mmCIF file of C-alpha atoms in Angstrom:
data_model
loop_
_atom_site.group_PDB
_atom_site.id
_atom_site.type_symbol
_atom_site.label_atom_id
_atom_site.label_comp_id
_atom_site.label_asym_id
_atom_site.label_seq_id
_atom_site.Cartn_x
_atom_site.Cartn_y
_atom_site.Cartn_z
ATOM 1 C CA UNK A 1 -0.165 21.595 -19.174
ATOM 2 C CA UNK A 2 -0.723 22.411 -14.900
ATOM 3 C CA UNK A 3 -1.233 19.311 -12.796
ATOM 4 C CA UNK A 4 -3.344 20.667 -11.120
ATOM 5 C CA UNK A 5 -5.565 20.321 -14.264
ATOM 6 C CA UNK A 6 -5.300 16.351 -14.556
ATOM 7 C CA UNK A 7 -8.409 14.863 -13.281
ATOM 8 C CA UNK A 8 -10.637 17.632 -15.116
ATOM 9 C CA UNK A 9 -8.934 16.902 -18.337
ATOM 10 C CA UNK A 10 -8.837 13.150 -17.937
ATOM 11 C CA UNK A 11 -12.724 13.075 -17.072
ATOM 12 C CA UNK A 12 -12.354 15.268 -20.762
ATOM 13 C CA UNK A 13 -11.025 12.756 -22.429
ATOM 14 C CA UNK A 14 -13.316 9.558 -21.116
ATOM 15 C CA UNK A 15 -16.825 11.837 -22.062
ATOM 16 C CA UNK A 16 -15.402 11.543 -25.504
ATOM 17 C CA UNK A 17 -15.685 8.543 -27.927
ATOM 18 C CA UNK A 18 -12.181 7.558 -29.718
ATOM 19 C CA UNK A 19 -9.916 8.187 -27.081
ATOM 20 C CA UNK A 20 -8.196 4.496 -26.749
ATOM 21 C CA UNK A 21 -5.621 4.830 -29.549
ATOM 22 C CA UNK A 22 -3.396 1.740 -30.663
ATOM 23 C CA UNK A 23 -0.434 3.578 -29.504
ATOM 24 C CA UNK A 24 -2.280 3.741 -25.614
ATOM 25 C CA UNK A 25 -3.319 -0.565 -26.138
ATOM 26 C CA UNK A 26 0.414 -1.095 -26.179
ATOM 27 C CA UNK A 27 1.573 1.636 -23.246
ATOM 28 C CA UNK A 28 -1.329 -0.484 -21.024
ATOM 29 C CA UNK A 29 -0.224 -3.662 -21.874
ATOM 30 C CA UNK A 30 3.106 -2.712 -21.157
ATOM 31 C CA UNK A 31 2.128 -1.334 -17.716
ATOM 32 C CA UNK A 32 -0.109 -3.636 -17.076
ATOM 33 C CA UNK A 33 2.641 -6.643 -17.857
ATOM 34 C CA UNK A 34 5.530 -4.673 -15.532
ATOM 35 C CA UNK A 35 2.695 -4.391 -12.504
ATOM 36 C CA UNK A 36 2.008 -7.413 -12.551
ATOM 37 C CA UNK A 37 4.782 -9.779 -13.547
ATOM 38 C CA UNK A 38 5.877 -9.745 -9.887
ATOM 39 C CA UNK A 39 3.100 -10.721 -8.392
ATOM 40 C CA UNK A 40 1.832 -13.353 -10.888
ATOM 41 C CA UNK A 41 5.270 -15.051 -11.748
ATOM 42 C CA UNK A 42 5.975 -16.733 -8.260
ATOM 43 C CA UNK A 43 9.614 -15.960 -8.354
ATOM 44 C CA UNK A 44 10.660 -15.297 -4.752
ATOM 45 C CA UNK A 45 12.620 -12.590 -3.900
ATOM 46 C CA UNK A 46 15.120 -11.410 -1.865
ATOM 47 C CA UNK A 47 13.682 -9.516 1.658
ATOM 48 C CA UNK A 48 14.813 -6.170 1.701
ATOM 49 C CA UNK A 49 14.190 -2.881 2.943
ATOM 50 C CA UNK A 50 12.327 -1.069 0.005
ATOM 51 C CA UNK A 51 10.871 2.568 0.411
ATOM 52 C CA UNK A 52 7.208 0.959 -0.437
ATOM 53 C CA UNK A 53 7.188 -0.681 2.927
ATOM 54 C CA UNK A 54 8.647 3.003 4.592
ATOM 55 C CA UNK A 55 5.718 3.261 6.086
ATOM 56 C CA UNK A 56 4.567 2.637 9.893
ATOM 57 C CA UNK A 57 4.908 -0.725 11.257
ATOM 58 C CA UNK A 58 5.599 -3.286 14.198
ATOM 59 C CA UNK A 59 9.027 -3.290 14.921
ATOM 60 C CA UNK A 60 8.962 -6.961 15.532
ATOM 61 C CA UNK A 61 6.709 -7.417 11.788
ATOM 62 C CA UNK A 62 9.304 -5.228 10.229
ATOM 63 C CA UNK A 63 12.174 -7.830 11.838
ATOM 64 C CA UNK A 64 10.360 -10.647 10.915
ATOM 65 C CA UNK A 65 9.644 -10.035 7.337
ATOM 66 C CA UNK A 66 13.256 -9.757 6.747
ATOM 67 C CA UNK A 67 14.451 -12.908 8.976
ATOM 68 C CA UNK A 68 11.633 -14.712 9.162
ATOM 69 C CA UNK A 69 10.366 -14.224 5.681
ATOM 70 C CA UNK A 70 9.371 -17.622 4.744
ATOM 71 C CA UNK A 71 6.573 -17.751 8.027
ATOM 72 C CA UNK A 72 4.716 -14.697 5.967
ATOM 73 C CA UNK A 73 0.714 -15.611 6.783
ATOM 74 C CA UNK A 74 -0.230 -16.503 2.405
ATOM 75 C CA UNK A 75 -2.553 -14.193 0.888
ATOM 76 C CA UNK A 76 -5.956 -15.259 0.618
ATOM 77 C CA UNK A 77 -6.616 -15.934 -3.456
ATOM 78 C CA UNK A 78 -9.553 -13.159 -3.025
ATOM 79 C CA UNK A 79 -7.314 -10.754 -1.627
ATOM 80 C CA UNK A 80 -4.623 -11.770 -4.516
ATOM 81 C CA UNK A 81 -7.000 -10.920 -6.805
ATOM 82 C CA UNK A 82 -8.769 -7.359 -4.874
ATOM 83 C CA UNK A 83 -4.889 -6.043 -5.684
ATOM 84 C CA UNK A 84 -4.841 -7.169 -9.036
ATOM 85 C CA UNK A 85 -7.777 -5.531 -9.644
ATOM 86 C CA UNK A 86 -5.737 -2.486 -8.301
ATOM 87 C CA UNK A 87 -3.245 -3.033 -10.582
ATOM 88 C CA UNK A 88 -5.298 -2.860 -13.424
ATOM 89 C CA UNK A 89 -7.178 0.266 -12.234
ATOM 90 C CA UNK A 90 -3.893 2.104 -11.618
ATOM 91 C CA UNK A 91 -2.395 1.128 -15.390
ATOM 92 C CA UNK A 92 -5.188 2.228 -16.953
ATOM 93 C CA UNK A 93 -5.296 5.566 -15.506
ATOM 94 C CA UNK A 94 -1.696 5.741 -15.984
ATOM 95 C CA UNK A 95 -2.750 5.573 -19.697
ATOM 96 C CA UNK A 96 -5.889 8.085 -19.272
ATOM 97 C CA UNK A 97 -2.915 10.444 -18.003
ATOM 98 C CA UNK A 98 -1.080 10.335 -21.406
ATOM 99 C CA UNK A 99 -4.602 10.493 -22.992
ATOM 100 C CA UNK A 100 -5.032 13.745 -21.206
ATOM 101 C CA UNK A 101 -2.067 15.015 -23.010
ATOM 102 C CA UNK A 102 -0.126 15.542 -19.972
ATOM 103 C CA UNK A 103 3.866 14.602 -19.625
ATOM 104 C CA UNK A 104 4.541 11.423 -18.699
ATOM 105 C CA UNK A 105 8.295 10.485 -17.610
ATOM 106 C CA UNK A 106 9.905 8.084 -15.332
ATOM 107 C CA UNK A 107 8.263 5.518 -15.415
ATOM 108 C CA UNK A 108 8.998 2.672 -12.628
ATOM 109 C CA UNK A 109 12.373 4.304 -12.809
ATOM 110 C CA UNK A 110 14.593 2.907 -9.797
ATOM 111 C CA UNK A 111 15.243 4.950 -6.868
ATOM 112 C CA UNK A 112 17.548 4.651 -4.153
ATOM 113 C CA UNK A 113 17.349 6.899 -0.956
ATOM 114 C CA UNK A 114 19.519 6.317 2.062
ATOM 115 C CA UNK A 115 20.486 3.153 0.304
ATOM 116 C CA UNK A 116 17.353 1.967 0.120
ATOM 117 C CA UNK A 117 15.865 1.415 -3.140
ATOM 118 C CA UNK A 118 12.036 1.934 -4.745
ATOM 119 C CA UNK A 119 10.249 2.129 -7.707
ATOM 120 C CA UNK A 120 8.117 5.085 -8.573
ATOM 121 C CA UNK A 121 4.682 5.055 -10.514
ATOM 122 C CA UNK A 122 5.503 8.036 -12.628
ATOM 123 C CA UNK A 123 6.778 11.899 -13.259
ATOM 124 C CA UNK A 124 3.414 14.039 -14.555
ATOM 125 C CA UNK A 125 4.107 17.282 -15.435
ATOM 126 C CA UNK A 126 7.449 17.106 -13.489
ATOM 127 C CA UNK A 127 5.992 16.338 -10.406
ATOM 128 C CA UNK A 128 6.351 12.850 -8.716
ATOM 129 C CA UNK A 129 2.672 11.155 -8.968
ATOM 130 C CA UNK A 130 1.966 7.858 -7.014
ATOM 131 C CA UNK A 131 -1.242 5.982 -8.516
ATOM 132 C CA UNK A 132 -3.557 4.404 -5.801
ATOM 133 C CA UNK A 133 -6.893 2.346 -5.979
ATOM 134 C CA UNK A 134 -9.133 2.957 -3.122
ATOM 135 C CA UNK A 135 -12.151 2.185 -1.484
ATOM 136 C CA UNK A 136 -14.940 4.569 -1.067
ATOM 137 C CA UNK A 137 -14.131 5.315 2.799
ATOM 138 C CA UNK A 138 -10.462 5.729 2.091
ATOM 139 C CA UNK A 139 -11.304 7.965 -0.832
ATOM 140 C CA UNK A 140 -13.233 10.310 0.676
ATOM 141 C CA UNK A 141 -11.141 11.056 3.462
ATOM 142 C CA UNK A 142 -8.281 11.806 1.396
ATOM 143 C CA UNK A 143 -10.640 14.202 -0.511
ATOM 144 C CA UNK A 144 -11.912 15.849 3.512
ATOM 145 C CA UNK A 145 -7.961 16.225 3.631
ATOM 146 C CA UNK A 146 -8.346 13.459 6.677
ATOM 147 C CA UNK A 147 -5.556 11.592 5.812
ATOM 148 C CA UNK A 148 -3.697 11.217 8.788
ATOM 149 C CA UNK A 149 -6.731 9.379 10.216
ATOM 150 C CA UNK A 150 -6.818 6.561 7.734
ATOM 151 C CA UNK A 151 -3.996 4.082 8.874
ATOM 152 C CA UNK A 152 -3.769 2.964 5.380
ATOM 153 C CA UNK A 153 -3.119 6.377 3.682
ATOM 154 C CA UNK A 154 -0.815 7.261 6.306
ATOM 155 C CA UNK A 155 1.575 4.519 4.730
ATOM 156 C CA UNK A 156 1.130 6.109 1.392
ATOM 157 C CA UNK A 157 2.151 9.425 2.211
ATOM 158 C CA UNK A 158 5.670 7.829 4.008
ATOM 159 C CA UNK A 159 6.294 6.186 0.467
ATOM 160 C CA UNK A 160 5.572 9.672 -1.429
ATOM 161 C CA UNK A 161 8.030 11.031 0.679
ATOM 162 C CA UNK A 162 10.674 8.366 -0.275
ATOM 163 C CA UNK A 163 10.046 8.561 -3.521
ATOM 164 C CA UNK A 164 10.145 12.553 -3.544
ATOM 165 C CA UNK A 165 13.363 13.046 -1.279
ATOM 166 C CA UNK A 166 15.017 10.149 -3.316
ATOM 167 C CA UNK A 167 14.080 12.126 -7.046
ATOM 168 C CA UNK A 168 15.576 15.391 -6.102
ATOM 169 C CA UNK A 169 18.460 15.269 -8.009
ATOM 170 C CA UNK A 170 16.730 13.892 -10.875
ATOM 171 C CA UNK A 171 16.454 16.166 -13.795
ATOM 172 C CA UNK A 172 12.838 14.995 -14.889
ATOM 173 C CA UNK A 173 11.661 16.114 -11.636
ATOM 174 C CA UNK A 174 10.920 19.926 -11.373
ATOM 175 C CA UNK A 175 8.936 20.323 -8.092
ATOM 176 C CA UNK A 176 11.277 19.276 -6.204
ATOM 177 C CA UNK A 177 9.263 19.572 -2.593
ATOM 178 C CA UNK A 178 5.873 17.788 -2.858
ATOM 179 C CA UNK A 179 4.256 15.044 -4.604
ATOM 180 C CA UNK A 180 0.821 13.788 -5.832
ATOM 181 C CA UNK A 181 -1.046 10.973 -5.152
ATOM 182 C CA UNK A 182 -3.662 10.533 -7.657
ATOM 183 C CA UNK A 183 -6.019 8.382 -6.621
ATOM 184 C CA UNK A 184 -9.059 6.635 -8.048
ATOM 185 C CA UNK A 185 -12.137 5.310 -6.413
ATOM 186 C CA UNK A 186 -12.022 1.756 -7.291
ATOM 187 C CA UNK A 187 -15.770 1.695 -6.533
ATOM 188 C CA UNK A 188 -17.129 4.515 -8.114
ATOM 189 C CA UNK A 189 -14.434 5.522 -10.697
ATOM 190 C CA UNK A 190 -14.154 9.070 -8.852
ATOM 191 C CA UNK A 191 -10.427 10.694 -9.291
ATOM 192 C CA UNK A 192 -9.024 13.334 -6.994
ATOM 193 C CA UNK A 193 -5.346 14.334 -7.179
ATOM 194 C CA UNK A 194 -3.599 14.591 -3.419
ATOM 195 C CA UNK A 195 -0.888 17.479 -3.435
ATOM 196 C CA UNK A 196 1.931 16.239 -0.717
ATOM 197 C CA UNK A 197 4.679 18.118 1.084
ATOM 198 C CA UNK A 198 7.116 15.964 1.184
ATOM 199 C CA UNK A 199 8.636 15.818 4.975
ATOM 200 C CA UNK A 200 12.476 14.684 4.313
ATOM 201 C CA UNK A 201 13.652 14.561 7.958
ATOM 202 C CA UNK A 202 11.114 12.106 8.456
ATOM 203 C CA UNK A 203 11.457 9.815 6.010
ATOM 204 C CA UNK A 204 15.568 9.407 6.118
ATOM 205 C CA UNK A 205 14.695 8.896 10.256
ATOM 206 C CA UNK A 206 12.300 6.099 9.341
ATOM 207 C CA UNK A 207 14.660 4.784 7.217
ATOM 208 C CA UNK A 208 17.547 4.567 9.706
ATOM 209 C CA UNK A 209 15.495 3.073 12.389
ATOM 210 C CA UNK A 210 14.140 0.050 9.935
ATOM 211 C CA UNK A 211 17.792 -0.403 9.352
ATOM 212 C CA UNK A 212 18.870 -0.047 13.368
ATOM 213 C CA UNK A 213 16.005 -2.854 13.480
ATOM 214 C CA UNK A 214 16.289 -5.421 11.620
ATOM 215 C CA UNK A 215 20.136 -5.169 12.253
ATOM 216 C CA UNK A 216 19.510 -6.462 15.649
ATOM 217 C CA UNK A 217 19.877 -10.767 16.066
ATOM 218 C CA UNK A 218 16.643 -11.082 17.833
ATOM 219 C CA UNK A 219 13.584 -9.606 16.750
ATOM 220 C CA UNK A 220 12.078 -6.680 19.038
ATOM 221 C CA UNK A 221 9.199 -6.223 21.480
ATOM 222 C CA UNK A 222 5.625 -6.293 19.402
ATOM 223 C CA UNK A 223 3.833 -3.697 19.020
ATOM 224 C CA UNK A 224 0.693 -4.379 17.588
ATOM 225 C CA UNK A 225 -2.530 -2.459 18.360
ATOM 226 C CA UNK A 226 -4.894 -4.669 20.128
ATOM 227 C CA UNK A 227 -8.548 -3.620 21.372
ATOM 228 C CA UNK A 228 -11.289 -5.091 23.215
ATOM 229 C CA UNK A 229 -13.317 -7.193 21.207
ATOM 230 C CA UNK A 230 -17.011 -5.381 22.033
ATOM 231 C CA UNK A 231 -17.955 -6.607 25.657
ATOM 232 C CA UNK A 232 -16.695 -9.919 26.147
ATOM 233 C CA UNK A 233 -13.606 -9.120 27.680
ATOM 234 C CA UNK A 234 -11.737 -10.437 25.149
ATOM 235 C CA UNK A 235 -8.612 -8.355 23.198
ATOM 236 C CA UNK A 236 -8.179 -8.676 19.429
ATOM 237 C CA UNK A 237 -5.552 -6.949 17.360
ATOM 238 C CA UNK A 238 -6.657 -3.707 15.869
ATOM 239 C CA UNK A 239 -7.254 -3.568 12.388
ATOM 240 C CA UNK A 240 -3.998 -2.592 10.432
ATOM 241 C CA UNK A 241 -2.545 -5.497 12.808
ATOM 242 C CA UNK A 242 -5.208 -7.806 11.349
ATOM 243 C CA UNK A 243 -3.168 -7.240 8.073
ATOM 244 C CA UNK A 244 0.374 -7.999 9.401
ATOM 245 C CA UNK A 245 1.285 -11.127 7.523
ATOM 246 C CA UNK A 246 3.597 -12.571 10.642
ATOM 247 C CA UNK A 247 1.032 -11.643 13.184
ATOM 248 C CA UNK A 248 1.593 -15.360 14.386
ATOM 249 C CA UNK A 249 5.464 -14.487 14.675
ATOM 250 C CA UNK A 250 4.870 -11.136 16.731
ATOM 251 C CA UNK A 251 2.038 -12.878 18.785
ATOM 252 C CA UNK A 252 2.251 -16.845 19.345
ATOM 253 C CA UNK A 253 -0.337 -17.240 20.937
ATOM 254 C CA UNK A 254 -2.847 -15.914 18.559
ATOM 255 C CA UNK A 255 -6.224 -17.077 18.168
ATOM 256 C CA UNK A 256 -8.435 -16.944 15.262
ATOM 257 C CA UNK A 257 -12.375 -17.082 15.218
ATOM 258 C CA UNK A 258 -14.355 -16.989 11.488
ATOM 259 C CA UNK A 259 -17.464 -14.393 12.122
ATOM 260 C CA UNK A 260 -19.816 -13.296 8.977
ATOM 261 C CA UNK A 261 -17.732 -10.650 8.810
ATOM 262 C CA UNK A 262 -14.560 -12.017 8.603
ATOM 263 C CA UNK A 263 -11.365 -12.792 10.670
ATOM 264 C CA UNK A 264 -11.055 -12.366 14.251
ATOM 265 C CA UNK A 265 -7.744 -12.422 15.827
ATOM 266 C CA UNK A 266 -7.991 -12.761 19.639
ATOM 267 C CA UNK A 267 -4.521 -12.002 22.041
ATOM 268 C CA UNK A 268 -6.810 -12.854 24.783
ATOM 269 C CA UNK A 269 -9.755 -14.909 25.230
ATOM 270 C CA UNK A 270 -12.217 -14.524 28.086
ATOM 271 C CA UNK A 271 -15.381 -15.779 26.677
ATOM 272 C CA UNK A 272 -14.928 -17.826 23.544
ATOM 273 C CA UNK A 273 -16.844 -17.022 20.767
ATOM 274 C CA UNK A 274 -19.602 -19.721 19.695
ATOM 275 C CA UNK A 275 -18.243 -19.490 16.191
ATOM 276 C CA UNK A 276 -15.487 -21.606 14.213
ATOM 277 C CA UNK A 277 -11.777 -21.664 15.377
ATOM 278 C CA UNK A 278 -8.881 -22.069 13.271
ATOM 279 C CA UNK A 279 -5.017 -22.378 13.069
ATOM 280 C CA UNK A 280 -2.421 -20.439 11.584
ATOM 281 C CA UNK A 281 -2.401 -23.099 9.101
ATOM 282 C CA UNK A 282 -6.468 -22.425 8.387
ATOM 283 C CA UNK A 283 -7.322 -25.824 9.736
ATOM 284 C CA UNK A 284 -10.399 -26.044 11.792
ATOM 285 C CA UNK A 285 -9.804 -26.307 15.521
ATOM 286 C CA UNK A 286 -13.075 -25.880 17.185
ATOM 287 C CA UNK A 287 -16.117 -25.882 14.522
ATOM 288 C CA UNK A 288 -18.779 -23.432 16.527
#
């Protein structure tokens, strides 16, 4: 079978009853246990460079995560469970895959590029495949072929590359120059299959400046995105900052405002906002 059959023929095999074999139940379960065990077990683990975090970051986040591990902002449980739910998504479509009769090989195999080591999803076909769960925004512009303008699926395309460049010598791995991502609309169910050139120079760069970085004994200058926040005058960080779980290492002086909408973070306050402040800690400072 052609990859670049694999959503048609999985949407083939879900309009037809009797597809969910015994033999499937016990290749989810299985994929379901090894996503999640890591996340679910609280073992801690060892920082280290890995080629899923290859992707672009603060110098001074990437030095902190690796010194400073233990300062890491904690999940929120409802974000803890949003990427469970991904989890689950991307097993079971791992499963519709084999469904679909296509070849499935590799699976979580180690890799180690540069030194640096990764796990990838899966070899379809002979081609390296990386599973995603998406929203609706960042699903459709991967589908418009956007995807340098999502910040998010920027960083998937940098692990692709890691995880092609690091499987050339592999022998289950025929297309030796691109990648997939296949990705599913965790929303709407949609599936659209990403073809990737994977950009080698690049990657084994990135990977030699993360390791020039957090070789240093002091972490670096921050570089954070931050943006005015509407007309106020005051600066927040930009939105992929937001996300940085030692934002209060790269920026001290953070401060954090609860709107409707979420999370503020403010570098720089003009005009405070008339709604409730909080610490780093998520203890109320100013109740607006």
């Amino acid at each position: 079978m052609r990859i670049q059959t694999l959503v048609e023929d999985i949407y083939e095999v879900v309009r037809n009853n009797g597809w969910y074999s015994e033999e499937i139940s016990r290749g989810f379960v299985r994929e379901l246990d090894s996503r999640l065990v890591e996340n679910l077990n609280g073992q801690p683990t060892v920082p280290s460079l890995r080629l899923s975090q290859m992707g672009k970051k603060c110098p001074s986040q990437l030095w902190h995560s690796i010194h400073s591990a233990a300062h890491a902002e904690r999940i929120p449980p409802w974000v803890r469970i949003k990427f469970d739910y991904g989890h689950i998504l991307e097993s079971y479509v791992l499963e519709l895959i084999k469904a679909a009769g296509h070849e499935v090989t590799g699976e979580q195999d180690e890799l180690i590029l540069d030194g640096i080591k990764g796990h990838r999803d899966c070899v379809v076909d002979g081609c390296i495949v990386d599973i995603k769960s998406l929203n609706s925004r960042s699903f459709q512009t991967l589908k418009d072929g956007m995807v340098l303008q999502d910040i998010f699926l920027r960083d998937y395309l940098d692990q692709l590359d890691g995880y092609v460049v690091a499987s050339a010598n592999d022998p289950l791995v025929r297309v030796k120059d691109k990648g997939y991502i296949l990705a599913i609309d965790k929303t709407l169910g949609h599936l659209y299959l990403y073809e990737h050139h994977a950009r080698e120079e690049s990657i084994r760069q990135r990977i030699r400046s993360y390791r020039d970085i957090i070789s240093i004994p002091r972490p670096p200058r921050c570089t954070c995105e931050e943006i005015p926040d509407g007309k106020s005058g005051n600066i927040k960080l930009g939105v992929k900052a937001s996300y940085n779980a030692y934002k209060y290492c790269c920026k001290p002086q953070l401060r954090t405002f609860l709107y409707a909408s979420g999370p503020t973070y403010l570098t720089k306050v003009v005009r405070r906002p008339g709604v409730t402040e909080i610490d780093k800690y998520g203890k109320i400072i100013y109740n607006g």
